[in-house]
Amino acid sequence: MDRPEYSRRLDFDELQYSQLVNAGIAAVKGKDRQAARRMLFKAVEMKPTDPVPWLWLSATTDDPDEQRDYLEHAVAADPGNAAVRRGLVLLSGKVDESRLLAEGQHLPPRNPSEPEPAEAAQVFLCAQCGGHMRYDAERAGLLCDFCGSFQPTEAALAADTAEQVLDFILPTTRGHRWAEAQHHLVCERCGSTSILPAGHKAGECPYCGSRRLIESAETIELIDPNVIGLVQLDEEGAVRSLRQWLGSGWFVPGDLRRLALTSALRPAYYPFWTFDGTLELGWTCEVNEGGSSSRWASRSGLEYEMFDDELVPGVRAMHKIDLKQVVPFELKKVVEFKPEHLAGWTALTYDVPLAEASLNAREKVARRLRQQLHNRVLIGYQKQNLRSGSTKWSGVTFKQVLLPLYVGSYMYRGRRYWVLVNGQTGKVGGARPHDPLAIFGFSLSLFFTLILVAFLLLYLALSQGWVARPGIIP
C-alpha cells in the first residue's frame, strides 16, 4: 500500500489541516483519486487521531484490504463512529450493499450535522503539491497557500460585451449551470444564501455574521453571473480604511477608533444587476407666451434618458445598509466571470429575481427623469402644471455582476452599528454614533460665532453710515 509512514508529524496548523481535508474530500467527489490521496495523507500525518481523513481515504481505492486498513485506523480514532463501522460491515460481506444504497446510505456517508464542501465541476488544486488554491487579485491568478505556486488566469474586460437583451431572457426559464454544482447554505437570521467554493466550509454568514446556517432545501434556477469586479483591497487594507473612517468626522466619539480593532469584516462577492437602455417619457404643461399679459398655451413633447449601468442590489437583506455611501463601483473594470475567480472566496446568490430587478431599475430611472423634467424642457420659459406621461423603454440590456464587499458590525455602548467597505475602492459607509458633548460644544461655538459676526456687521454698518446711530436725530 502506497501510504506514508505516520511516525513523522508535521507542525500542526488547524486552518491548514481543515483546508487539506476539505480539498481532499472535494477531490474524491471530483473523481481525482491521486490528488485526494496526496492531500488526505498529508492530513493524517498532521492529525492521525481524526477519523475523517481515514474514512475518505477508503474511497480512494478499490482494494478491499486497503479500504479495511483505512477504516480500522478510523475506528481506532473514533470507536463510536457509525459511518466507519457501517463501512467495515460492508467490507465483511455480511450486509448487502445494494440494500443500504436503496435506503439512501453510501460509503463514505454524508454527515448531516455539518455542511459539506462544495461539489464543483472544477476543483482548483495545486499542480505542485496538490493543495487548495485561492484567487489572488493582486497578482491576478491562482495562488497555493501551501507551497506558494502561482498560476496566472486570463481576465478580459467585459463591461459592455457581456450585456444581454432583457426581452430575450424574461419570458424564458433560465437554468443554472455554474451554480448548480455549488454548495448552498441559507442563513436563518437574514435569509441570504451563500455559495461556497470547493473544499471550504462556512463558519458564518458573510452578510450578518450569524453561524446559524442550514443547507438549502432546494436548488432554485439561477442565472449565472456574467462579469465580476475583482477585489482590489485585502482584509488588512479594508480594516485600515475602516479605522480611518471611524476616527474621522466632527461629532465622532474620541474612543470610537479603537473599536475597529474588534469589529469583524467578512469579505464576499455580492450579486448585483446592471441595466442599460433608453427611456422615452412624454410630458405636457402650460407655457406663458404672453409675457406680462400671462397668455398661457398648452405644450407637449418627449424627453429621452439614456442610462448605463443602473445598479440594483441582488440581495434583499442589503436594505439595512445605504449603498450610496460606498458607490460608485468600478463597473467599467469588470471582467468576464470565471469560476476560478471565486477560488477561496465566498459568494452570495441573488434573491431579487431579474424581473423584479428590472422593474426597480426602470422605476429609479423614471423617477430621476421626472425630478429633472422641469429643468430639462422649455428652458427659459415660465411653466405651470407640468405633468409627465407614459413611458416607453427600448434597447434594455442587463448583466449580473459580482462585486466585492467587506460587511461587518461593531458594538458601541450596547448598540450595534453596521459598516460596509467597497472591496474595489476602499470607500467606507455605514452608521457611526455621535458624541453629545461634541455636538453641544459645536452648537455653542456656532451660537457665539453668529453673535460675534452680527456685532461685527453692526459695527461695520454704523461706522460706514449705512444705518443711523440709535438716539441721534438727523
Coordinates of C-alpha atoms in Angstrom, one line a residue:
M1 CA 0.0 0.0 0.0
D2 CA 1.4 3.4 -1.1
R3 CA 0.8 5.3 2.1
P4 CA 3.5 7.1 4.1
E5 CA 4.9 6.3 7.5
Y6 CA 3.0 8.1 10.2
S7 CA 5.8 8.4 12.7
R8 CA 6.8 11.7 11.3
R9 CA 4.5 14.5 12.5
L10 CA 4.1 17.9 10.8
D11 CA 3.8 21.1 12.8
F12 CA 0.0 21.3 13.4
D13 CA -1.9 24.2 11.9
E14 CA -5.7 24.0 12.3
L15 CA -6.6 26.1 9.3
Q16 CA -4.1 24.3 7.0
Y17 CA -5.4 21.0 8.3
S18 CA -9.0 21.9 7.6
Q19 CA -8.2 23.1 4.1
L20 CA -6.3 19.9 3.3
V21 CA -9.2 17.7 4.5
N22 CA -11.8 19.7 2.6
A23 CA -9.7 19.8 -0.5
G24 CA -9.2 16.1 -0.3
I25 CA -12.9 15.4 0.1
A26 CA -13.6 17.7 -2.9
A27 CA -11.0 15.8 -5.0
V28 CA -12.7 12.5 -4.0
K29 CA -16.0 13.9 -5.3
G30 CA -14.3 15.2 -8.4
K31 CA -13.1 11.6 -9.0
D32 CA -9.4 12.7 -8.8
R33 CA -8.2 9.9 -6.5
Q34 CA -4.5 10.7 -6.9
A35 CA -4.9 14.3 -5.7
A36 CA -7.3 13.2 -3.0
R37 CA -4.8 10.6 -1.6
R38 CA -2.0 13.1 -1.7
M39 CA -3.9 15.7 0.4
L40 CA -5.6 13.2 2.8
F41 CA -2.2 11.5 3.5
K42 CA -0.8 14.9 4.5
A43 CA -3.9 15.4 6.7
V44 CA -3.4 12.1 8.6
E45 CA 0.3 13.0 9.1
M46 CA -0.8 16.2 10.8
K47 CA -3.7 14.6 12.9
P48 CA -3.8 10.8 12.8
T49 CA -6.5 10.8 15.6
D50 CA -9.1 12.3 13.4
P51 CA -11.3 9.6 11.7
V52 CA -12.5 11.9 8.8
P53 CA -9.4 11.7 6.5
W54 CA -9.1 8.0 7.2
L55 CA -12.8 7.5 6.2
W56 CA -12.4 9.4 3.0
L57 CA -9.2 7.6 2.2
S58 CA -11.2 4.4 2.0
A59 CA -13.0 5.9 -1.0
T60 CA -9.7 6.5 -2.9
T61 CA -9.1 2.8 -3.6
D62 CA -10.9 -0.3 -4.8
D63 CA -8.6 -2.7 -2.9
P64 CA -10.7 -4.2 0.0
D65 CA -7.6 -4.8 2.2
E66 CA -6.5 -1.2 1.8
Q67 CA -10.0 0.0 2.5
R68 CA -10.2 -2.1 5.6
D69 CA -6.9 -0.8 6.8
Y70 CA -8.0 2.8 6.5
L71 CA -11.3 2.1 8.2
E72 CA -9.6 0.3 11.0
H73 CA -7.5 3.4 11.6
A74 CA -10.7 5.4 11.6
V75 CA -12.3 3.1 14.2
A76 CA -9.2 3.3 16.4
A77 CA -9.5 7.1 16.3
D78 CA -13.3 7.1 16.9
P79 CA -14.7 3.7 18.0
G80 CA -18.3 5.0 18.1
N81 CA -18.3 6.4 14.6
A82 CA -21.3 4.8 13.0
A83 CA -20.3 5.6 9.4
V84 CA -16.9 3.9 9.8
R85 CA -18.5 0.8 11.4
R86 CA -21.0 0.6 8.6
G87 CA -18.1 0.7 6.1
L88 CA -16.4 -2.3 7.9
V89 CA -19.7 -4.2 7.9
L90 CA -20.0 -3.7 4.1
L91 CA -16.4 -4.9 3.6
S92 CA -17.2 -8.0 5.6
G93 CA -19.9 -9.0 3.1
K94 CA -22.4 -9.7 5.8
V95 CA -24.7 -6.9 4.6
D96 CA -26.0 -6.4 1.1
E97 CA -24.6 -3.1 -0.2
S98 CA -27.5 -2.6 -2.6
R99 CA -29.9 -2.7 0.3
L100 CA -28.0 0.1 2.1
L101 CA -27.9 2.1 -1.1
A102 CA -31.6 1.7 -1.6
E103 CA -32.0 3.1 1.9
G104 CA -30.0 6.2 1.0
Q105 CA -26.8 5.1 2.7
H106 CA -23.4 5.1 1.0
L107 CA -19.7 5.0 1.7
P108 CA -18.4 7.4 2.6
P109 CA -21.6 8.7 4.1
R110 CA -22.8 12.2 4.4
N111 CA -22.8 13.8 7.8
P112 CA -25.9 16.0 8.0
S113 CA -24.7 17.7 11.2
E114 CA -22.0 19.6 9.2
P115 CA -22.2 21.4 5.8
E116 CA -20.4 19.5 3.1
P117 CA -17.8 21.2 0.9
A118 CA -19.0 22.5 -2.4
E119 CA -19.3 19.9 -5.2
A120 CA -17.9 22.0 -8.1
A121 CA -17.4 21.0 -11.6
Q122 CA -13.9 22.4 -11.3
V123 CA -11.6 21.8 -8.3
F124 CA -8.6 24.1 -8.3
L125 CA -5.7 22.1 -6.9
C126 CA -2.1 23.0 -7.0
A127 CA -0.2 21.0 -9.6
Q128 CA 3.0 21.1 -7.5
C129 CA 1.7 19.9 -4.1
G130 CA -2.0 19.1 -4.6
G131 CA -3.0 21.8 -2.1
H132 CA -6.0 24.0 -2.4
M133 CA -5.6 27.2 -4.5
R134 CA -7.3 30.6 -4.0
Y135 CA -7.7 33.5 -6.3
D136 CA -5.2 36.3 -5.6
A137 CA -6.5 39.5 -7.0
E138 CA -3.2 41.4 -6.6
R139 CA -1.4 39.0 -8.8
A140 CA -4.4 38.1 -11.0
G141 CA -4.2 34.4 -10.7
L142 CA -4.5 31.3 -8.5
L143 CA -2.1 31.0 -5.6
C144 CA -1.3 27.9 -3.5
D145 CA -1.2 28.8 0.2
F146 CA 0.9 25.6 0.9
C147 CA 3.8 25.8 -1.5
G148 CA 3.4 29.3 -3.0
S149 CA 2.9 28.0 -6.5
F150 CA 1.2 30.6 -8.8
Q151 CA -1.0 30.1 -11.9
P152 CA -2.0 33.2 -13.9
T153 CA -5.5 33.5 -15.2
E154 CA -6.9 35.5 -18.1
A155 CA -9.1 38.4 -17.2
A156 CA -10.6 40.1 -20.2
L157 CA -12.6 43.3 -19.7
A158 CA -16.2 42.7 -20.4
A159 CA -18.1 45.8 -19.1
D160 CA -20.0 46.2 -22.4
T161 CA -19.6 42.9 -24.2
A162 CA -21.4 40.9 -21.5
E163 CA -24.7 42.7 -21.9
Q164 CA -27.7 40.5 -22.6
V165 CA -31.0 41.6 -24.1
L166 CA -33.7 41.7 -21.4
D167 CA -36.6 40.8 -23.6
F168 CA -34.9 37.6 -24.7
I169 CA -34.4 36.4 -21.1
L170 CA -37.5 37.5 -19.2
P171 CA -40.0 35.2 -21.0
T172 CA -37.8 32.1 -20.5
T173 CA -36.8 29.9 -17.7
R174 CA -33.0 30.1 -17.4
G175 CA -31.4 27.1 -15.8
H176 CA -28.2 27.5 -13.9
R177 CA -25.0 25.9 -15.0
W178 CA -22.1 27.1 -12.8
A179 CA -24.2 27.4 -9.7
E180 CA -25.8 24.0 -9.8
A181 CA -22.7 22.2 -8.6
Q182 CA -22.0 24.6 -5.7
H183 CA -22.9 24.1 -2.1
H184 CA -25.8 26.4 -1.0
L185 CA -26.2 27.5 2.7
V186 CA -29.1 29.7 3.9
C187 CA -28.7 32.0 6.9
E188 CA -31.6 31.5 9.3
R189 CA -31.2 35.1 10.6
C190 CA -31.1 37.3 7.5
G191 CA -32.2 34.8 4.8
S192 CA -29.2 35.3 2.5
T193 CA -27.8 32.3 0.5
S194 CA -24.1 31.7 0.3
I195 CA -22.3 29.7 -2.4
L196 CA -19.1 28.0 -1.1
P197 CA -16.1 27.2 -3.3
A198 CA -14.8 23.7 -3.5
G199 CA -13.1 22.4 -0.4
H200 CA -14.3 25.1 2.0
K201 CA -16.7 25.2 4.9
A202 CA -18.7 28.2 6.0
G203 CA -18.2 29.3 9.6
E204 CA -20.6 32.2 9.5
C205 CA -22.9 34.2 7.2
P206 CA -20.8 36.7 5.2
Y207 CA -23.5 39.3 5.5
C208 CA -24.8 39.3 9.1
G209 CA -22.2 37.1 10.8
S210 CA -24.7 34.5 12.1
R211 CA -23.5 30.9 12.5
R212 CA -27.0 29.6 12.1
L213 CA -26.5 28.2 8.6
I214 CA -28.6 25.4 7.1
E215 CA -28.4 23.6 3.8
S216 CA -30.7 25.0 1.1
A217 CA -33.8 22.8 1.0
E218 CA -34.0 23.1 -2.8
T219 CA -31.8 24.4 -5.6
I220 CA -33.6 27.2 -7.4
E221 CA -32.9 28.0 -11.1
L222 CA -30.3 30.8 -11.3
I223 CA -28.9 33.0 -14.0
D224 CA -25.1 32.7 -13.9
P225 CA -23.0 35.8 -13.3
N226 CA -21.8 37.5 -16.5
V227 CA -19.0 39.5 -15.1
I228 CA -17.1 40.1 -11.9
G229 CA -15.4 43.1 -10.3
L230 CA -12.2 41.7 -8.9
V231 CA -11.4 42.6 -5.4
Q232 CA -8.6 45.2 -5.2
L233 CA -8.4 45.6 -1.4
D234 CA -7.2 42.9 1.0
E235 CA -8.6 42.5 4.5
E236 CA -5.8 44.4 6.1
G237 CA -6.4 47.4 3.8
A238 CA -10.2 47.2 4.5
V239 CA -9.6 47.3 8.2
R240 CA -7.2 50.2 7.7
S241 CA -9.9 52.1 5.8
L242 CA -12.4 51.3 8.4
R243 CA -10.2 52.6 11.3
Q244 CA -9.6 55.9 9.4
W245 CA -13.3 56.3 8.7
L246 CA -14.2 55.6 12.4
G247 CA -11.8 58.2 13.6
S248 CA -12.9 61.0 11.2
G249 CA -15.9 63.3 11.5
W250 CA -16.9 66.3 13.6
F251 CA -19.1 64.6 16.1
V252 CA -17.5 61.1 16.4
P253 CA -16.6 60.0 20.0
G254 CA -12.9 60.1 20.7
D255 CA -12.7 56.4 21.7
L256 CA -14.5 55.1 18.6
R257 CA -11.4 54.4 16.6
R258 CA -10.3 51.7 18.9
L259 CA -13.5 49.7 18.1
A260 CA -12.1 49.0 14.6
L261 CA -9.7 46.5 16.2
T262 CA -12.6 44.4 17.4
S263 CA -15.0 44.8 14.5
A264 CA -15.2 41.8 12.2
L265 CA -15.2 42.3 8.5
R266 CA -16.4 39.5 6.3
P267 CA -15.4 39.5 2.7
A268 CA -17.6 38.1 0.0
Y269 CA -18.8 38.7 -3.6
Y270 CA -22.3 40.1 -3.7
P271 CA -24.6 39.8 -6.7
F272 CA -25.9 43.0 -8.4
W273 CA -27.9 43.6 -11.6
T274 CA -27.0 46.4 -14.0
F275 CA -29.2 47.7 -16.8
D276 CA -28.6 49.8 -19.9
G277 CA -31.2 51.3 -22.2
T278 CA -33.2 54.3 -23.3
L279 CA -36.3 55.8 -21.7
E280 CA -38.8 57.9 -23.7
L281 CA -41.0 60.0 -21.4
G282 CA -44.0 62.0 -22.6
W283 CA -44.9 65.3 -20.9
T284 CA -47.5 68.1 -21.0
C285 CA -47.5 71.6 -19.5
E286 CA -48.8 75.2 -19.9
V287 CA -46.3 77.9 -21.1
N288 CA -46.6 81.6 -20.6
E289 CA -46.3 83.0 -24.2
G290 CA -47.7 86.5 -23.4
G291 CA -45.1 87.8 -21.0
S292 CA -46.7 90.3 -18.6
S293 CA -50.1 89.6 -20.1
S294 CA -49.9 86.0 -19.0
R295 CA -51.2 84.2 -22.0
W296 CA -50.8 80.5 -21.4
A297 CA -50.7 77.9 -24.1
S298 CA -50.6 74.1 -23.9
R299 CA -47.4 72.3 -24.9
S300 CA -46.4 68.7 -25.0
G301 CA -43.3 66.7 -26.0
L302 CA -40.9 63.8 -25.4
E303 CA -37.8 63.7 -23.2
Y304 CA -35.2 61.0 -23.5
E305 CA -32.9 59.5 -21.0
M306 CA -30.1 57.1 -21.9
F307 CA -29.0 55.1 -18.9
D308 CA -25.9 53.0 -18.4
D309 CA -25.1 50.5 -15.6
E310 CA -28.1 51.3 -13.5
L311 CA -27.2 49.3 -10.4
V312 CA -29.7 47.2 -8.4
P313 CA -28.6 45.0 -5.4
G314 CA -29.4 41.4 -5.8
V315 CA -29.7 40.6 -2.1
R316 CA -32.8 41.9 -0.2
A317 CA -31.1 42.0 3.1
M318 CA -28.8 44.8 1.9
H319 CA -31.6 47.3 2.6
K320 CA -30.1 47.6 6.1
I321 CA -27.1 49.4 4.7
D322 CA -27.1 52.5 2.5
L323 CA -25.0 51.6 -0.6
K324 CA -24.9 55.3 -1.6
Q325 CA -22.1 55.8 0.9
V326 CA -19.8 53.3 -0.9
V327 CA -20.6 53.7 -4.5
P328 CA -19.5 54.1 -7.2
F329 CA -18.1 50.7 -8.1
E330 CA -15.6 50.5 -10.9
L331 CA -18.1 48.9 -13.3
K332 CA -16.0 49.6 -16.4
K333 CA -13.2 47.4 -15.0
V334 CA -15.3 44.3 -14.6
V335 CA -14.0 41.1 -16.3
E336 CA -15.7 38.1 -17.7
F337 CA -16.7 35.8 -14.9
K338 CA -14.8 32.5 -14.5
P339 CA -15.3 30.1 -11.6
E340 CA -11.6 30.3 -10.7
H341 CA -12.1 33.9 -9.7
L342 CA -14.0 32.6 -6.7
A343 CA -11.4 30.1 -5.6
G344 CA -11.0 30.6 -1.9
W345 CA -13.8 33.2 -1.7
T346 CA -17.5 33.1 -0.7
A347 CA -20.2 34.4 -2.9
L348 CA -23.8 35.1 -2.3
T349 CA -26.7 34.2 -4.6
Y350 CA -29.3 36.7 -5.6
D351 CA -32.8 36.6 -4.1
V352 CA -34.1 39.6 -6.1
P353 CA -35.1 38.0 -9.5
L354 CA -34.3 39.5 -12.8
A355 CA -37.9 40.6 -13.5
E356 CA -38.1 42.4 -10.1
A357 CA -34.7 44.0 -10.5
S358 CA -35.6 45.3 -14.0
L359 CA -38.7 47.0 -12.6
N360 CA -36.7 48.5 -9.7
A361 CA -34.1 49.9 -12.2
R362 CA -36.7 51.3 -14.5
E363 CA -38.6 52.9 -11.6
K364 CA -35.3 54.6 -10.5
V365 CA -34.6 55.9 -14.0
A366 CA -38.1 57.2 -14.5
R367 CA -38.2 58.9 -11.1
R368 CA -34.9 60.6 -11.7
L369 CA -36.0 61.9 -15.1
R370 CA -39.3 63.2 -13.7
Q371 CA -37.4 65.0 -10.9
Q372 CA -35.2 66.7 -13.6
L373 CA -38.1 67.4 -16.0
H374 CA -38.7 71.0 -15.0
N375 CA -35.1 71.9 -15.7
R376 CA -34.9 70.0 -19.0
V377 CA -38.0 71.0 -21.0
L378 CA -38.7 74.5 -22.4
I379 CA -35.7 76.1 -20.7
G380 CA -36.2 79.9 -20.2
Y381 CA -40.0 79.7 -20.3
Q382 CA -42.4 80.2 -17.4
K383 CA -44.2 76.9 -17.0
Q384 CA -47.1 75.6 -14.9
N385 CA -48.9 72.3 -14.5
L386 CA -46.0 70.3 -15.8
R387 CA -47.0 66.6 -15.9
S388 CA -45.2 63.5 -17.1
G389 CA -47.0 61.0 -19.2
S390 CA -46.4 57.5 -20.4
T391 CA -43.0 55.8 -20.6
K392 CA -41.5 53.8 -23.4
W393 CA -38.4 51.6 -23.0
S394 CA -36.1 50.5 -25.8
G395 CA -32.8 48.6 -26.1
V396 CA -32.8 47.4 -22.5
T397 CA -30.0 45.1 -21.7
F398 CA -28.7 43.6 -18.4
K399 CA -25.9 41.7 -16.8
Q400 CA -25.3 40.1 -13.5
V401 CA -22.1 41.3 -11.8
L402 CA -20.4 40.0 -8.7
L403 CA -18.9 42.9 -6.7
P404 CA -16.6 42.6 -3.6
L405 CA -17.7 43.9 -0.3
Y406 CA -16.5 43.7 3.3
V407 CA -19.5 43.7 5.6
G408 CA -19.3 43.9 9.4
S409 CA -20.6 45.4 12.5
Y410 CA -19.3 46.7 15.9
M411 CA -20.8 47.4 19.3
Y412 CA -20.6 50.8 21.0
R413 CA -22.2 51.4 24.4
G414 CA -24.6 48.5 23.9
R415 CA -25.7 49.3 20.4
R416 CA -24.7 47.6 17.1
Y417 CA -23.7 49.6 14.1
W418 CA -23.3 48.2 10.5
V419 CA -20.3 49.0 8.3
L420 CA -19.5 48.4 4.7
V421 CA -16.2 48.6 2.8
N422 CA -16.0 48.7 -1.0
G423 CA -13.6 45.9 -2.0
Q424 CA -12.6 47.8 -5.1
T425 CA -12.0 51.4 -3.9
G426 CA -11.9 51.1 -0.1
K427 CA -14.7 53.6 0.4
V428 CA -16.4 53.0 3.7
G429 CA -20.1 53.5 4.7
G430 CA -22.4 52.7 7.5
A431 CA -23.5 54.2 10.8
R432 CA -21.5 55.9 13.5
P433 CA -22.5 57.1 16.9
H434 CA -22.4 60.8 17.7
D435 CA -20.8 62.4 20.8
P436 CA -23.5 64.6 22.6
L437 CA -20.7 66.7 24.2
A438 CA -19.1 67.4 20.8
I439 CA -22.5 68.3 19.3
F440 CA -23.2 70.6 22.2
G441 CA -19.8 72.2 22.0
F442 CA -20.2 72.8 18.3
S443 CA -23.6 74.3 18.7
L444 CA -22.4 76.6 21.5
S445 CA -19.4 77.7 19.4
L446 CA -21.6 78.3 16.4
F447 CA -24.0 80.4 18.5
F448 CA -21.2 82.6 19.8
T449 CA -19.7 82.8 16.3
L450 CA -23.0 84.0 14.9
I451 CA -23.3 86.6 17.7
L452 CA -19.8 87.9 17.0
V453 CA -20.5 88.1 13.3
A454 CA -23.7 90.0 14.0
F455 CA -21.8 92.5 16.2
L456 CA -19.1 92.9 13.6
L457 CA -21.7 93.6 10.8
L458 CA -23.5 96.1 13.0
Y459 CA -20.2 97.9 13.9
L460 CA -19.3 98.0 10.2
A461 CA -22.7 99.3 9.2
L462 CA -22.6 102.1 11.9
S463 CA -19.0 103.1 11.1
Q464 CA -19.8 103.4 7.4
G465 CA -23.0 105.3 8.0
W466 CA -25.2 102.6 6.4
V467 CA -27.7 102.9 9.2
A468 CA -28.4 105.8 11.6
R469 CA -27.0 105.6 15.1
P470 CA -29.6 105.0 17.8
G471 CA -30.7 108.1 19.8
I472 CA -29.4 110.6 17.2
I473 CA -31.9 112.8 15.4
P474 CA -30.7 113.8 11.9

